[in-house]
Short mmCIF file of C-alpha atoms in Angstrom, two decimals:
data_model
loop_
_atom_site.label_atom_id
_atom_site.label_comp_id
_atom_site.label_asym_id
_atom_site.label_seq_id
_atom_site.Cartn_x
_atom_site.Cartn_y
_atom_site.Cartn_z
CA UNK A 1 203.94 85.10 -42.86
CA UNK A 2 203.41 84.74 -46.63
CA UNK A 3 206.55 83.73 -48.58
CA UNK A 4 207.00 85.00 -52.13
CA UNK A 5 208.87 83.08 -54.63
CA UNK A 6 210.00 86.05 -56.45
CA UNK A 7 211.79 87.28 -53.32
CA UNK A 8 212.94 84.05 -51.88
CA UNK A 9 213.72 81.99 -54.99
CA UNK A 10 214.97 84.69 -57.38
CA UNK A 11 217.91 82.57 -58.41
CA UNK A 12 215.98 79.11 -58.59
CA UNK A 13 214.31 79.41 -61.97
CA UNK A 14 215.53 76.05 -63.17
CA UNK A 15 214.60 74.30 -59.77
CA UNK A 16 211.07 75.86 -60.03
CA UNK A 17 210.75 74.49 -63.63
CA UNK A 18 211.57 71.00 -62.40
CA UNK A 19 209.24 71.42 -59.42
CA UNK A 20 206.20 72.34 -61.40
CA UNK A 21 206.91 69.57 -63.87
CA UNK A 22 206.99 67.20 -60.90
CA UNK A 23 203.58 68.65 -59.85
CA UNK A 24 201.94 67.90 -63.17
CA UNK A 25 203.37 64.34 -62.97
CA UNK A 26 201.95 64.00 -59.56
CA UNK A 27 198.50 65.04 -60.76
CA UNK A 28 198.76 62.44 -63.57
CA UNK A 29 199.71 59.83 -61.08
CA UNK A 30 196.89 60.66 -58.86
CA UNK A 31 194.49 60.50 -61.90
CA UNK A 32 195.84 57.07 -62.59
CA UNK A 33 195.21 56.06 -59.00
CA UNK A 34 191.53 57.14 -59.23
CA UNK A 35 191.12 55.24 -62.60
CA UNK A 36 192.52 52.08 -60.92
CA UNK A 37 190.21 52.58 -57.92
CA UNK A 38 187.21 52.88 -60.38
CA UNK A 39 188.28 49.59 -62.06
CA UNK A 40 188.39 47.92 -58.60
CA UNK A 41 184.91 49.27 -57.80
CA UNK A 42 183.56 48.09 -61.14
CA UNK A 43 185.18 44.62 -60.84
CA UNK A 44 184.06 44.29 -57.21
CA UNK A 45 180.40 45.22 -58.11
CA UNK A 46 180.54 42.82 -61.06
CA UNK A 47 181.75 39.98 -58.91
CA UNK A 48 179.08 40.81 -56.19
CA UNK A 49 176.37 40.83 -58.73
CA UNK A 50 177.54 37.42 -60.19
CA UNK A 51 177.74 36.02 -56.76
CA UNK A 52 174.19 37.20 -56.02
CA UNK A 53 173.01 35.81 -59.32
CA UNK A 54 174.74 32.63 -58.83
CA UNK A 55 172.88 31.85 -55.62
CA UNK A 56 169.56 33.28 -56.63
CA UNK A 57 166.86 30.50 -56.54
CA UNK A 58 165.97 28.90 -59.75
CA UNK A 59 162.31 28.65 -60.74
CA UNK A 60 162.01 24.98 -59.84
CA UNK A 61 159.59 23.08 -57.57
CA UNK A 62 162.29 22.31 -55.06
CA UNK A 63 163.19 26.06 -54.65
CA UNK A 64 159.62 27.04 -54.27
CA UNK A 65 159.29 24.43 -51.38
CA UNK A 66 162.49 25.83 -49.81
CA UNK A 67 161.00 29.42 -49.86
CA UNK A 68 158.50 28.25 -47.31
CA UNK A 69 161.22 28.53 -44.65
CA UNK A 70 162.04 31.83 -43.09
CA UNK A 71 165.80 31.17 -43.29
CA UNK A 72 165.60 30.67 -47.10
CA UNK A 73 163.52 33.80 -47.59
CA UNK A 74 165.98 35.76 -45.37
CA UNK A 75 168.89 34.43 -47.64
CA UNK A 76 166.85 35.56 -50.82
CA UNK A 77 166.41 39.02 -49.24
CA UNK A 78 170.15 39.13 -48.40
CA UNK A 79 171.02 38.26 -52.03
CA UNK A 80 168.61 41.09 -53.29
CA UNK A 81 170.21 43.53 -50.80
CA UNK A 82 173.68 42.46 -51.80
CA UNK A 83 172.71 43.21 -55.54
CA UNK A 84 171.69 46.73 -54.51
CA UNK A 85 174.93 47.03 -52.53
CA UNK A 86 176.98 46.23 -55.59
CA UNK A 87 175.03 48.84 -57.41
CA UNK A 88 176.32 51.61 -54.91
CA UNK A 89 179.96 50.52 -55.81
CA UNK A 90 179.12 51.11 -59.39
CA UNK A 91 177.80 54.54 -58.47
CA UNK A 92 181.09 55.23 -56.73
CA UNK A 93 183.02 54.32 -59.88
CA UNK A 94 180.73 56.53 -62.08
CA UNK A 95 181.10 59.52 -59.71
CA UNK A 96 184.83 59.20 -59.39
CA UNK A 97 185.18 59.06 -63.14
CA UNK A 98 182.86 62.07 -63.74
CA UNK A 99 183.95 64.27 -60.83
CA UNK A 100 187.59 63.58 -60.58
CA UNK A 101 189.15 61.74 -63.66
CA UNK A 102 187.35 63.89 -66.25
CA UNK A 103 187.93 66.98 -64.36
CA UNK A 104 191.61 66.41 -63.72
CA UNK A 105 192.18 65.44 -67.29
CA UNK A 106 190.88 68.84 -68.38
CA UNK A 107 192.73 70.72 -65.59
CA UNK A 108 196.10 68.96 -66.44
CA UNK A 109 195.73 70.19 -70.06
CA UNK A 110 195.22 73.72 -68.95
CA UNK A 111 197.98 73.60 -66.32
CA UNK A 112 200.51 72.30 -68.92
CA UNK A 113 199.56 75.25 -71.23
CA UNK A 114 199.76 77.77 -68.39
CA UNK A 115 203.12 76.50 -67.18
CA UNK A 116 204.55 76.60 -70.62
CA UNK A 117 203.45 80.18 -71.03
CA UNK A 118 204.96 81.27 -67.66
CA UNK A 119 208.41 79.62 -68.16
CA UNK A 120 208.49 80.91 -71.79
CA UNK A 121 208.18 84.45 -70.37
CA UNK A 122 210.81 83.62 -67.84
CA UNK A 123 213.29 82.18 -70.37
CA UNK A 124 212.65 85.13 -72.59
CA UNK A 125 213.55 87.55 -69.75
CA UNK A 126 216.57 85.51 -68.84
CA UNK A 127 217.74 85.52 -72.47
CA UNK A 128 217.26 89.31 -72.59
CA UNK A 129 219.45 89.72 -69.49
CA UNK A 130 222.16 87.41 -70.94
CA UNK A 131 222.16 89.53 -74.06
CA UNK A 132 222.53 92.73 -72.05
CA UNK A 133 225.36 91.07 -69.99
CA UNK A 134 227.18 90.04 -73.25
CA UNK A 135 226.72 93.66 -74.61
CA UNK A 136 228.09 95.11 -71.37
CA UNK A 137 231.11 92.60 -71.42
CA UNK A 138 231.81 93.51 -74.98
CA UNK A 139 231.90 97.13 -74.44
CA UNK A 140 234.08 96.59 -71.28
CA UNK A 141 236.57 94.51 -73.19
CA UNK A 142 236.62 97.13 -75.92
CA UNK A 143 237.24 99.95 -73.38
CA UNK A 144 240.03 97.88 -71.84
CA UNK A 145 241.72 97.28 -75.19
CA UNK A 146 241.40 100.88 -76.27
CA UNK A 147 242.85 102.03 -72.92
CA UNK A 148 245.82 99.79 -73.53
CA UNK A 149 246.33 101.02 -76.90
CA UNK A 150 246.01 104.59 -75.89
CA UNK A 151 248.77 103.98 -73.16
CA UNK A 152 251.01 102.40 -75.64
CA UNK A 153 250.60 105.29 -78.14
CA UNK A 154 251.23 107.85 -75.32
CA UNK A 155 254.40 106.00 -74.26
CA UNK A 156 255.63 105.79 -77.87
CA UNK A 157 254.98 109.52 -78.33
CA UNK A 158 256.95 110.27 -75.30
CA UNK A 159 259.73 108.05 -76.35
CA UNK A 160 259.91 109.73 -79.77
CA UNK A 161 259.84 113.14 -78.24
CA UNK A 162 262.81 112.39 -75.99
CA UNK A 163 264.92 110.90 -78.83
CA UNK A 164 266.99 113.71 -80.42
CA UNK A 165 267.62 111.73 -83.49
CA UNK A 166 263.98 111.52 -84.41
CA UNK A 167 262.78 114.08 -86.83
CA UNK A 168 260.10 116.61 -85.86
CA UNK A 169 257.69 115.06 -88.37
CA UNK A 170 257.88 111.71 -86.78
CA UNK A 171 257.28 113.16 -83.35
CA UNK A 172 254.31 115.08 -84.55
CA UNK A 173 252.98 111.88 -86.08
CA UNK A 174 253.42 110.00 -82.82
CA UNK A 175 251.70 112.86 -81.06
CA UNK A 176 248.65 112.70 -83.27
CA UNK A 177 248.44 108.94 -82.97
CA UNK A 178 248.52 109.18 -79.19
CA UNK A 179 245.76 111.80 -79.18
CA UNK A 180 243.62 109.68 -81.55
CA UNK A 181 244.05 106.57 -79.41
CA UNK A 182 243.27 108.62 -76.30
CA UNK A 183 240.06 109.82 -77.98
CA UNK A 184 239.03 106.31 -78.95
CA UNK A 185 239.63 105.16 -75.35
CA UNK A 186 237.49 108.02 -74.05
CA UNK A 187 234.75 107.13 -76.50
CA UNK A 188 234.97 103.45 -75.42
CA UNK A 189 234.77 104.56 -71.80
CA UNK A 190 231.60 106.56 -72.51
CA UNK A 191 230.03 103.53 -74.30
CA UNK A 192 230.98 101.19 -71.50
CA UNK A 193 229.60 103.61 -68.89
CA UNK A 194 226.31 103.87 -70.84
CA UNK A 195 226.06 100.03 -71.32
CA UNK A 196 226.84 99.63 -67.60
CA UNK A 197 224.13 101.99 -66.52
CA UNK A 198 221.65 100.46 -68.90
CA UNK A 199 222.52 96.99 -67.75
CA UNK A 200 222.00 97.93 -64.12
CA UNK A 201 218.72 99.39 -64.85
CA UNK A 202 217.51 96.39 -66.74
CA UNK A 203 219.01 93.93 -64.07
CA UNK A 204 217.25 95.86 -61.35
CA UNK A 205 214.03 95.73 -63.31
CA UNK A 206 214.55 91.95 -64.10
CA UNK A 207 215.16 90.88 -60.50
CA UNK A 208 212.81 93.25 -58.69
CA UNK A 209 209.91 93.67 -61.11
CA UNK A 210 209.83 91.25 -64.10
CA UNK A 211 210.99 88.01 -62.57
CA UNK A 212 209.04 88.52 -59.37
CA UNK A 213 205.98 88.90 -61.34
CA UNK A 214 206.64 85.73 -63.42
CA UNK A 215 207.46 83.82 -60.23
CA UNK A 216 204.35 85.22 -58.61
CA UNK A 217 202.09 83.73 -61.45
CA UNK A 218 203.98 80.45 -61.25
CA UNK A 219 203.44 80.38 -57.53
CA UNK A 220 199.81 80.96 -57.89
CA UNK A 221 199.67 78.36 -60.51
CA UNK A 222 201.25 75.85 -58.31
CA UNK A 223 198.97 76.74 -55.31
CA UNK A 224 196.00 76.26 -57.43
CA UNK A 225 197.47 72.81 -58.45
CA UNK A 226 197.84 71.89 -54.82
CA UNK A 227 194.34 73.16 -53.94
CA UNK A 228 192.99 71.03 -56.89
CA UNK A 229 194.59 68.05 -55.36
CA UNK A 230 193.04 68.74 -52.01
CA UNK A 231 189.61 69.26 -53.63
CA UNK A 232 189.90 65.94 -55.47
CA UNK A 233 190.95 64.10 -52.30
CA UNK A 234 187.88 65.67 -50.52
CA UNK A 235 185.64 64.59 -53.48
CA UNK A 236 187.13 61.08 -53.27
CA UNK A 237 185.91 60.75 -49.73
CA UNK A 238 182.55 62.53 -50.34
CA UNK A 239 181.72 60.24 -53.24
CA UNK A 240 181.84 57.23 -50.93
CA UNK A 241 180.27 59.04 -48.10
CA UNK A 242 177.25 59.78 -50.35
CA UNK A 243 176.44 56.11 -50.82
CA UNK A 244 176.98 55.21 -47.25
CA UNK A 245 173.16 55.89 -46.40
CA UNK A 246 172.14 53.50 -49.16
CA UNK A 247 174.82 51.02 -48.18
CA UNK A 248 173.58 51.28 -44.66
CA UNK A 249 170.02 50.54 -45.65
CA UNK A 250 171.22 47.50 -47.64
CA UNK A 251 173.02 46.27 -44.47
CA UNK A 252 170.00 47.10 -42.45
CA UNK A 253 167.92 45.11 -44.83
CA UNK A 254 170.28 42.19 -44.37
CA UNK A 255 169.99 42.50 -40.54
CA UNK A 256 166.22 42.69 -40.70
CA UNK A 257 166.21 39.52 -42.95
CA UNK A 258 168.36 37.77 -40.43
CA UNK A 259 166.16 38.85 -37.57
CA UNK A 260 163.12 37.69 -39.41
CA UNK A 261 164.31 34.02 -39.27
CA UNK A 262 161.95 32.07 -37.02
CA UNK A 263 163.34 28.71 -35.92
CA UNK A 264 159.84 27.55 -34.55
CA UNK A 265 158.15 28.63 -37.77
CA UNK A 266 160.52 26.66 -39.87
CA UNK A 267 160.17 23.79 -37.54
CA UNK A 268 156.46 23.92 -38.08
CA UNK A 269 156.94 24.02 -41.72
CA UNK A 270 158.83 20.78 -41.68
CA UNK A 271 155.78 19.36 -40.02
CA UNK A 272 153.56 20.91 -42.58
CA UNK A 273 155.62 19.65 -45.39
CA UNK A 274 156.12 16.07 -44.32
CA UNK A 275 153.14 15.22 -42.08
CA UNK A 276 151.33 12.17 -43.58
CA UNK A 277 148.29 12.15 -41.42
CA UNK A 278 148.54 8.45 -40.59
CA UNK A 279 148.39 7.18 -37.04
CA UNK A 280 151.48 5.47 -35.59
CA UNK A 281 151.33 1.72 -35.64
CA UNK A 282 149.82 -0.03 -32.61
CA UNK A 283 151.24 -2.71 -30.34
CA UNK A 284 152.22 -5.96 -31.76
CA UNK A 285 150.14 -8.75 -30.40
CA UNK A 286 151.60 -11.74 -28.55
CA UNK A 287 151.60 -14.80 -30.56
CA UNK A 288 151.25 -18.18 -28.59
CA UNK A 289 153.35 -20.71 -30.40
CA UNK A 290 152.07 -23.40 -27.97
CA UNK A 291 148.90 -23.74 -29.97
CA UNK A 292 148.32 -26.13 -32.72
CA UNK A 293 150.60 -25.73 -35.68
CA UNK A 294 147.88 -24.80 -38.13
CA UNK A 295 146.30 -22.22 -35.94
CA UNK A 296 149.82 -20.87 -35.00
CA UNK A 297 150.85 -20.66 -38.64
CA UNK A 298 147.71 -18.92 -39.55
CA UNK A 299 147.83 -16.55 -36.62
CA UNK A 300 151.49 -15.87 -37.34
CA UNK A 301 150.85 -15.14 -41.04
CA UNK A 302 147.94 -12.81 -40.07
CA UNK A 303 150.07 -10.97 -37.55
CA UNK A 304 152.98 -10.49 -39.86
CA UNK A 305 150.69 -9.13 -42.55
CA UNK A 306 148.86 -6.85 -40.05
CA UNK A 307 152.25 -5.62 -38.68
CA UNK A 308 153.50 -5.00 -42.12
CA UNK A 309 150.38 -2.84 -42.99
CA UNK A 310 150.89 -0.81 -39.83
CA UNK A 311 154.63 -0.08 -40.44
CA UNK A 312 154.09 0.81 -44.13
CA UNK A 313 155.20 4.47 -43.80
CA UNK A 314 158.82 3.23 -43.11
CA UNK A 315 158.99 1.23 -46.40
CA UNK A 316 161.29 2.77 -48.86
CA UNK A 317 158.79 2.22 -51.73
CA UNK A 318 156.21 4.52 -50.11
CA UNK A 319 158.80 7.16 -49.24
CA UNK A 320 159.79 7.33 -52.78
CA UNK A 321 156.11 7.83 -53.77
CA UNK A 322 156.12 11.09 -51.83
CA UNK A 323 158.08 12.90 -54.55
CA UNK A 324 156.30 15.94 -55.70
CA UNK A 325 154.95 16.16 -59.15
CA UNK A 326 154.73 12.35 -59.60
CA UNK A 327 151.81 10.03 -59.31
CA UNK A 328 148.15 10.18 -60.54
CA UNK A 329 146.15 13.34 -61.05
CA UNK A 330 144.11 12.92 -57.90
CA UNK A 331 147.35 12.74 -55.83
CA UNK A 332 146.14 9.58 -54.18
CA UNK A 333 149.75 8.33 -53.96
CA UNK A 334 150.38 10.99 -51.26
CA UNK A 335 149.62 10.60 -47.58
CA UNK A 336 146.31 12.16 -46.56
CA UNK A 337 147.64 15.35 -45.04
CA UNK A 338 150.02 16.03 -47.88
CA UNK A 339 147.22 15.17 -50.41
CA UNK A 340 144.84 17.56 -48.73
CA UNK A 341 147.43 20.45 -48.95
CA UNK A 342 148.23 19.78 -52.57
CA UNK A 343 144.68 19.68 -53.49
CA UNK A 344 143.96 22.93 -51.70
CA UNK A 345 146.81 24.55 -53.42
CA UNK A 346 145.61 23.19 -56.82
CA UNK A 347 142.09 24.66 -56.17
CA UNK A 348 143.52 28.01 -55.31
CA UNK A 349 145.68 28.08 -58.43
CA UNK A 350 142.62 27.20 -60.56
CA UNK A 351 140.75 30.00 -58.79
CA UNK A 352 143.41 32.56 -59.68
CA UNK A 353 143.29 31.43 -63.28
CA UNK A 354 139.40 31.74 -63.23
CA UNK A 355 139.70 35.26 -61.90
CA UNK A 356 142.17 36.21 -64.59
CA UNK A 357 140.00 35.00 -67.28
CA UNK A 358 136.97 36.82 -65.69
CA UNK A 359 139.00 40.09 -65.76
CA UNK A 360 139.94 39.56 -69.40
CA UNK A 361 136.23 38.79 -70.16
CA UNK A 362 135.05 41.92 -68.36
CA UNK A 363 137.51 44.08 -70.28
CA UNK A 364 136.53 42.50 -73.68
CA UNK A 365 132.72 43.21 -72.87
CA UNK A 366 133.61 46.87 -72.30
CA UNK A 367 135.57 46.97 -75.49
CA UNK A 368 132.85 45.31 -77.50
CA UNK A 369 130.19 47.72 -76.19
CA UNK A 370 132.35 50.67 -77.28
CA UNK A 371 132.81 49.14 -80.78
CA UNK A 372 129.04 48.71 -80.97
CA UNK A 373 128.37 52.35 -80.12
CA UNK A 374 131.31 53.67 -82.07
CA UNK A 375 131.90 51.45 -85.17
CA UNK A 376 134.71 53.65 -86.28
CA UNK A 377 136.83 52.49 -83.36
CA UNK A 378 136.68 48.89 -84.25
CA UNK A 379 134.57 45.95 -85.45
CA UNK A 380 132.58 44.29 -82.59
CA UNK A 381 132.61 40.82 -84.30
CA UNK A 382 136.43 40.82 -84.11
CA UNK A 383 136.02 40.48 -80.32
CA UNK A 384 133.62 37.52 -80.37
CA UNK A 385 136.10 34.75 -81.14
CA UNK A 386 138.36 35.65 -78.20
CA UNK A 387 135.26 36.11 -75.99
CA UNK A 388 134.00 32.77 -76.81
CA UNK A 389 137.34 31.24 -76.21
CA UNK A 390 137.49 32.84 -72.59
CA UNK A 391 134.00 31.50 -71.93
CA UNK A 392 135.15 27.98 -72.81
CA UNK A 393 138.29 28.43 -70.69
CA UNK A 394 136.21 29.56 -67.61
CA UNK A 395 133.84 26.57 -67.92
CA UNK A 396 136.75 24.17 -68.28
CA UNK A 397 138.46 25.64 -65.23
CA UNK A 398 135.31 25.50 -63.24
CA UNK A 399 134.76 21.85 -64.05
CA UNK A 400 138.28 21.18 -63.13
CA UNK A 401 137.88 22.93 -59.85
CA UNK A 402 134.85 20.94 -59.09
CA UNK A 403 136.88 17.76 -59.76
CA UNK A 404 139.55 18.64 -57.29
CA UNK A 405 136.94 19.88 -54.67
CA UNK A 406 135.44 16.46 -54.86
CA UNK A 407 138.81 14.78 -54.27
CA UNK A 408 139.48 17.25 -51.32
CA UNK A 409 136.08 16.43 -49.89
CA UNK A 410 136.94 12.73 -50.11
CA UNK A 411 140.24 13.29 -48.23
CA UNK A 412 138.55 15.37 -45.57
CA UNK A 413 136.08 12.60 -44.95
CA UNK A 414 132.96 14.46 -46.23
CA UNK A 415 130.75 14.27 -49.19
CA UNK A 416 131.54 16.43 -52.21
CA UNK A 417 129.74 19.76 -51.97
CA UNK A 418 129.02 21.21 -55.39
CA UNK A 419 128.93 24.92 -54.98
CA UNK A 420 129.56 27.29 -57.88
CA UNK A 421 131.28 30.64 -57.12
CA UNK A 422 129.20 33.76 -57.44
CA UNK A 423 128.71 34.70 -61.01
CA UNK A 424 129.01 38.21 -62.25
CA UNK A 425 126.50 39.77 -64.56
CA UNK A 426 129.02 39.78 -67.31
CA UNK A 427 129.39 35.90 -66.99
CA UNK A 428 125.92 35.02 -68.28
CA UNK A 429 127.48 34.23 -71.68
CA UNK A 430 128.59 30.84 -70.31
CA UNK A 431 125.01 29.52 -70.64
CA UNK A 432 124.13 31.41 -73.90
CA UNK A 433 125.25 31.14 -77.45
CA UNK A 434 127.86 33.35 -78.93
CA UNK A 435 125.41 35.86 -80.42
CA UNK A 436 123.60 36.49 -77.15
CA UNK A 437 126.94 36.60 -75.37
CA UNK A 438 127.99 39.43 -77.60
CA UNK A 439 124.84 41.47 -76.72
CA UNK A 440 125.37 41.12 -72.95
CA UNK A 441 128.38 43.32 -72.65
CA UNK A 442 128.81 46.38 -70.42
CA UNK A 443 129.96 49.62 -71.84
CA UNK A 444 132.61 51.74 -70.23
CA UNK A 445 129.99 53.74 -68.49
CA UNK A 446 128.55 50.77 -66.76
CA UNK A 447 125.20 50.73 -68.78
CA UNK A 448 123.96 47.88 -70.88
CA UNK A 449 122.96 47.61 -74.52
CA UNK A 450 119.55 48.56 -75.81
CA UNK A 451 118.39 44.94 -76.25
CA UNK A 452 115.58 44.87 -73.67
CA UNK A 453 114.95 41.11 -73.85
CA UNK A 454 118.42 40.24 -72.90
CA UNK A 455 118.63 42.95 -70.31
CA UNK A 456 115.33 41.57 -68.71
CA UNK A 457 116.91 38.06 -68.78
CA UNK A 458 119.91 39.30 -67.00
CA UNK A 459 117.93 41.01 -64.28
CA UNK A 460 116.08 37.67 -63.74
CA UNK A 461 119.35 35.78 -63.34
CA UNK A 462 121.29 38.28 -61.43
CA UNK A 463 120.43 40.61 -58.48
CA UNK A 464 123.35 43.12 -59.12
CA UNK A 465 122.36 46.78 -59.79
CA UNK A 466 121.71 47.81 -63.37
CA UNK A 467 124.26 50.53 -63.30
CA UNK A 468 127.49 49.95 -61.47
CA UNK A 469 127.87 53.70 -60.80
CA UNK A 470 124.54 54.18 -59.12
CA UNK A 471 123.98 54.04 -55.35
CA UNK A 472 127.62 53.33 -54.79
CA UNK A 473 130.19 55.14 -52.85
CA UNK A 474 132.78 56.98 -55.20
CA UNK A 475 135.69 54.74 -56.12
CA UNK A 476 139.06 55.68 -54.41
CA UNK A 477 141.73 57.19 -56.60
CA UNK A 478 144.53 54.79 -57.20
CA UNK A 479 146.82 57.42 -58.97
CA UNK A 480 146.94 60.43 -61.24
CA UNK A 481 147.49 60.85 -64.91
CA UNK A 482 148.33 63.50 -67.48
CA UNK A 483 146.46 63.88 -70.79
CA UNK A 484 148.92 63.70 -73.72
CA UNK A 485 146.43 64.28 -76.51
CA UNK A 486 142.91 65.99 -76.58
CA UNK A 487 139.95 63.54 -76.76
CA UNK A 488 136.26 64.23 -77.40
CA UNK A 489 134.05 61.87 -75.46
CA UNK A 490 131.06 61.70 -77.80
CA UNK A 491 129.55 58.50 -76.33
CA UNK A 492 127.94 57.83 -73.10
CA UNK A 493 130.51 56.76 -70.47
CA UNK A 494 133.48 58.55 -72.06
CA UNK A 495 134.71 62.04 -71.05
CA UNK A 496 136.26 64.76 -73.01
CA UNK A 497 139.59 65.88 -71.91
CA UNK A 498 142.18 68.55 -73.05
CA UNK A 499 145.81 68.16 -73.65
CA UNK A 500 147.99 68.58 -70.45
CA UNK A 501 144.92 68.31 -68.10
CA UNK A 502 145.67 66.51 -64.79
CA UNK A 503 143.06 63.83 -63.83
CA UNK A 504 142.62 61.18 -61.01
CA UNK A 505 142.68 57.54 -62.01
CA UNK A 506 140.14 55.40 -60.29
CA UNK A 507 140.25 52.27 -62.46
CA UNK A 508 143.20 50.82 -64.43
CA UNK A 509 143.09 49.61 -67.98
CA UNK A 510 141.96 45.90 -67.93
CA UNK A 511 143.06 45.10 -71.39
CA UNK A 512 140.23 46.92 -73.40
CA UNK A 513 142.36 50.10 -74.07
CA UNK A 514 140.21 52.36 -71.73
CA UNK A 515 141.05 53.92 -68.27
CA UNK A 516 138.56 55.28 -65.83
CA UNK A 517 139.36 58.69 -64.51
CA UNK A 518 137.78 61.53 -62.54
CA UNK A 519 137.89 65.22 -62.76
CA UNK A 520 137.69 67.33 -59.58
CA UNK A 521 135.66 64.68 -57.64
CA UNK A 522 132.40 65.41 -59.54
CA UNK A 523 132.88 64.05 -63.11
CA UNK A 524 134.22 60.64 -64.16
CA UNK A 525 134.39 58.59 -67.26
CA UNK A 526 136.59 56.50 -69.56
CA UNK A 527 139.37 57.91 -71.86
CA UNK A 528 141.71 55.88 -74.19
CA UNK A 529 144.70 54.60 -72.29
CA UNK A 530 147.10 55.62 -75.11
CA UNK A 531 145.99 59.22 -74.74
CA UNK A 532 147.29 59.69 -71.13
CA UNK A 533 150.41 59.04 -68.96
CA UNK A 534 149.46 57.30 -65.81
CA UNK A 535 151.24 57.68 -62.48
CA UNK A 536 149.93 54.98 -60.03
CA UNK A 537 150.04 55.52 -56.29
CA UNK A 538 151.84 52.48 -54.83
CA UNK A 539 150.43 53.24 -51.33
CA UNK A 540 146.98 53.60 -52.69
CA UNK A 541 147.21 50.31 -54.58
CA UNK A 542 148.41 48.36 -51.46
CA UNK A 543 145.65 49.79 -49.40
#
C-alpha cells in the first residue's frame, strides 16, 4: 500500500524540511566518499606503477644475462602485467569521477533548487493560513467585545427605564444607545460568521488540496533522491565489474608467466653460461722419494708444475678473468666454450648491422632512381655521400665479421673459412667507384637505369632477375592504407591514386619516402608515404 506524505504527515512540515536537508547532506557525504575512493585508486595505481618501474630490469649486461633464465623472464612479464593492472585502477578512478562524482554534483545543485522551491510554496501556504487564522481571531474578539458592550447597554437601558427619578429624555437616550450597541454586535456577528466560513474553506483547501500537493512533490523529490543513491551505488559496483575481465587477463598473464618457468631449462642455462670447455684434471702421479735427491727434486718440481696446470680453473685469477666485457678483442681470456658463444653472438650482431645497412642502401637506391627520373622531387647528387658512407660501413662490418669468423674457426679447431654472404644486385657499388655506384640504383618499379654498360656488368656479376616483379608470385598484403591526398604517378613504377581511396600495402617504406601498394589485386606501384595513412596488419607481419 502506497503511503502519501500529504495524508500521513500533514502536520510534519518542519520535520520534512529537516529530513530533506539531511537527504542532501547524505548525498554530499556519499559524493565525498566516492572522491576519497578515487584518490585511493589513483594513489594505489601510482604505487603499483612505481613498484613495477623500480624492479624493471635496467639496460645492463648483467640484466641481459639474467633474462636468459625463464624465472627472470616470468618476473619481467609479471611486472608488465602488474603495470597494466595498475592502469585498470586508474580506469576505475576515472569512471567513478565521470559517472558518479560529476553526476552527483550536478544533481545536488538541482535538488537544492527544487527543495527550496517546494518549501517556499509550503511556507507561503502556511503563512496564508496563519493570516486567515489571525483575521478570524480578530473578528471573533471584536464580536465578543461588541456583544459585551451590547449587553451592558441593554442592562443600563433597563435600569434607567425602571428608575422613576430619571427623565424621559435620559431613558430614550439609553434606549437608543442599547439599540446601537445591539446593531454593532449583530454586524460583528455577521463579520465573524463570514470570516469563520471563509477560514474553514481555506483550511479545508489547505489541508486537503494545497498542502498534499506540495507534500506530494516533496515526496517525489525525495524518492528520486533515494533512487539516485541506489543508481550511484550500482554504478559504483559496475565500474569495478567492467575492469574485472582485464584484471583477470592480467592475473592470467601472471599465472602463465609462472607456469612458463622451467627449472630444467634454467639449470641448462647455468651450464651454457659457465661451461669452460676444459677437461677435468687427471690423476696425480705417485712420486717415489726413495730415488736420488736430484731426480726426486726434478720429478717433484715437474709434478707440481703439471698439477698446477691441470688445476688452473680453480685459481681465483682465472675466475676473475671470466668477467664479461673485459679482456682482449678476440676474447682469448675466456674458456673455450664461453669464447665460442661470445664470438658467435658477436658475428650475429654484426650480421644484423650489415642487414640494416643493406636495407638503408636499398632504400637510398630507390630514392636516387626516383630523383634521376623526376629531378623536381630532389637532387640525385644529394644522396651520393650517404650512399658512399653506407658502402664503407658495409665493407668495414664484413671485414670485422671475417675477423671474428677466423677466431671462431680457431676455437672450433678448424681452419678459417672465408665465405662472403650472398650479395644483392644493389650491393655492386662496394667494388665500384661512387659515380658508377650512383648509376646502379633500382627505381621504385624494380627496373634499372638506362645505362646499358652498367646494366650488362651487373648481369655478368649477378644472376638475379632484371625485374623483381617479373616471374614472381604476387607479394602478400601486410596491411591497408587510406589515401590522404591525390597523387599523379607520372613515372614508371609509381601509381596514380585518388583522395580517400583504400589500397593494400605490400611493402613498407624503407626510408626512401615511398610505400608499395596494390589496387584490387591487379595493379600495384609506389606512392609517397606522406600521402597515405597506413594500417599494418599485425598478424600479417608476424606470418
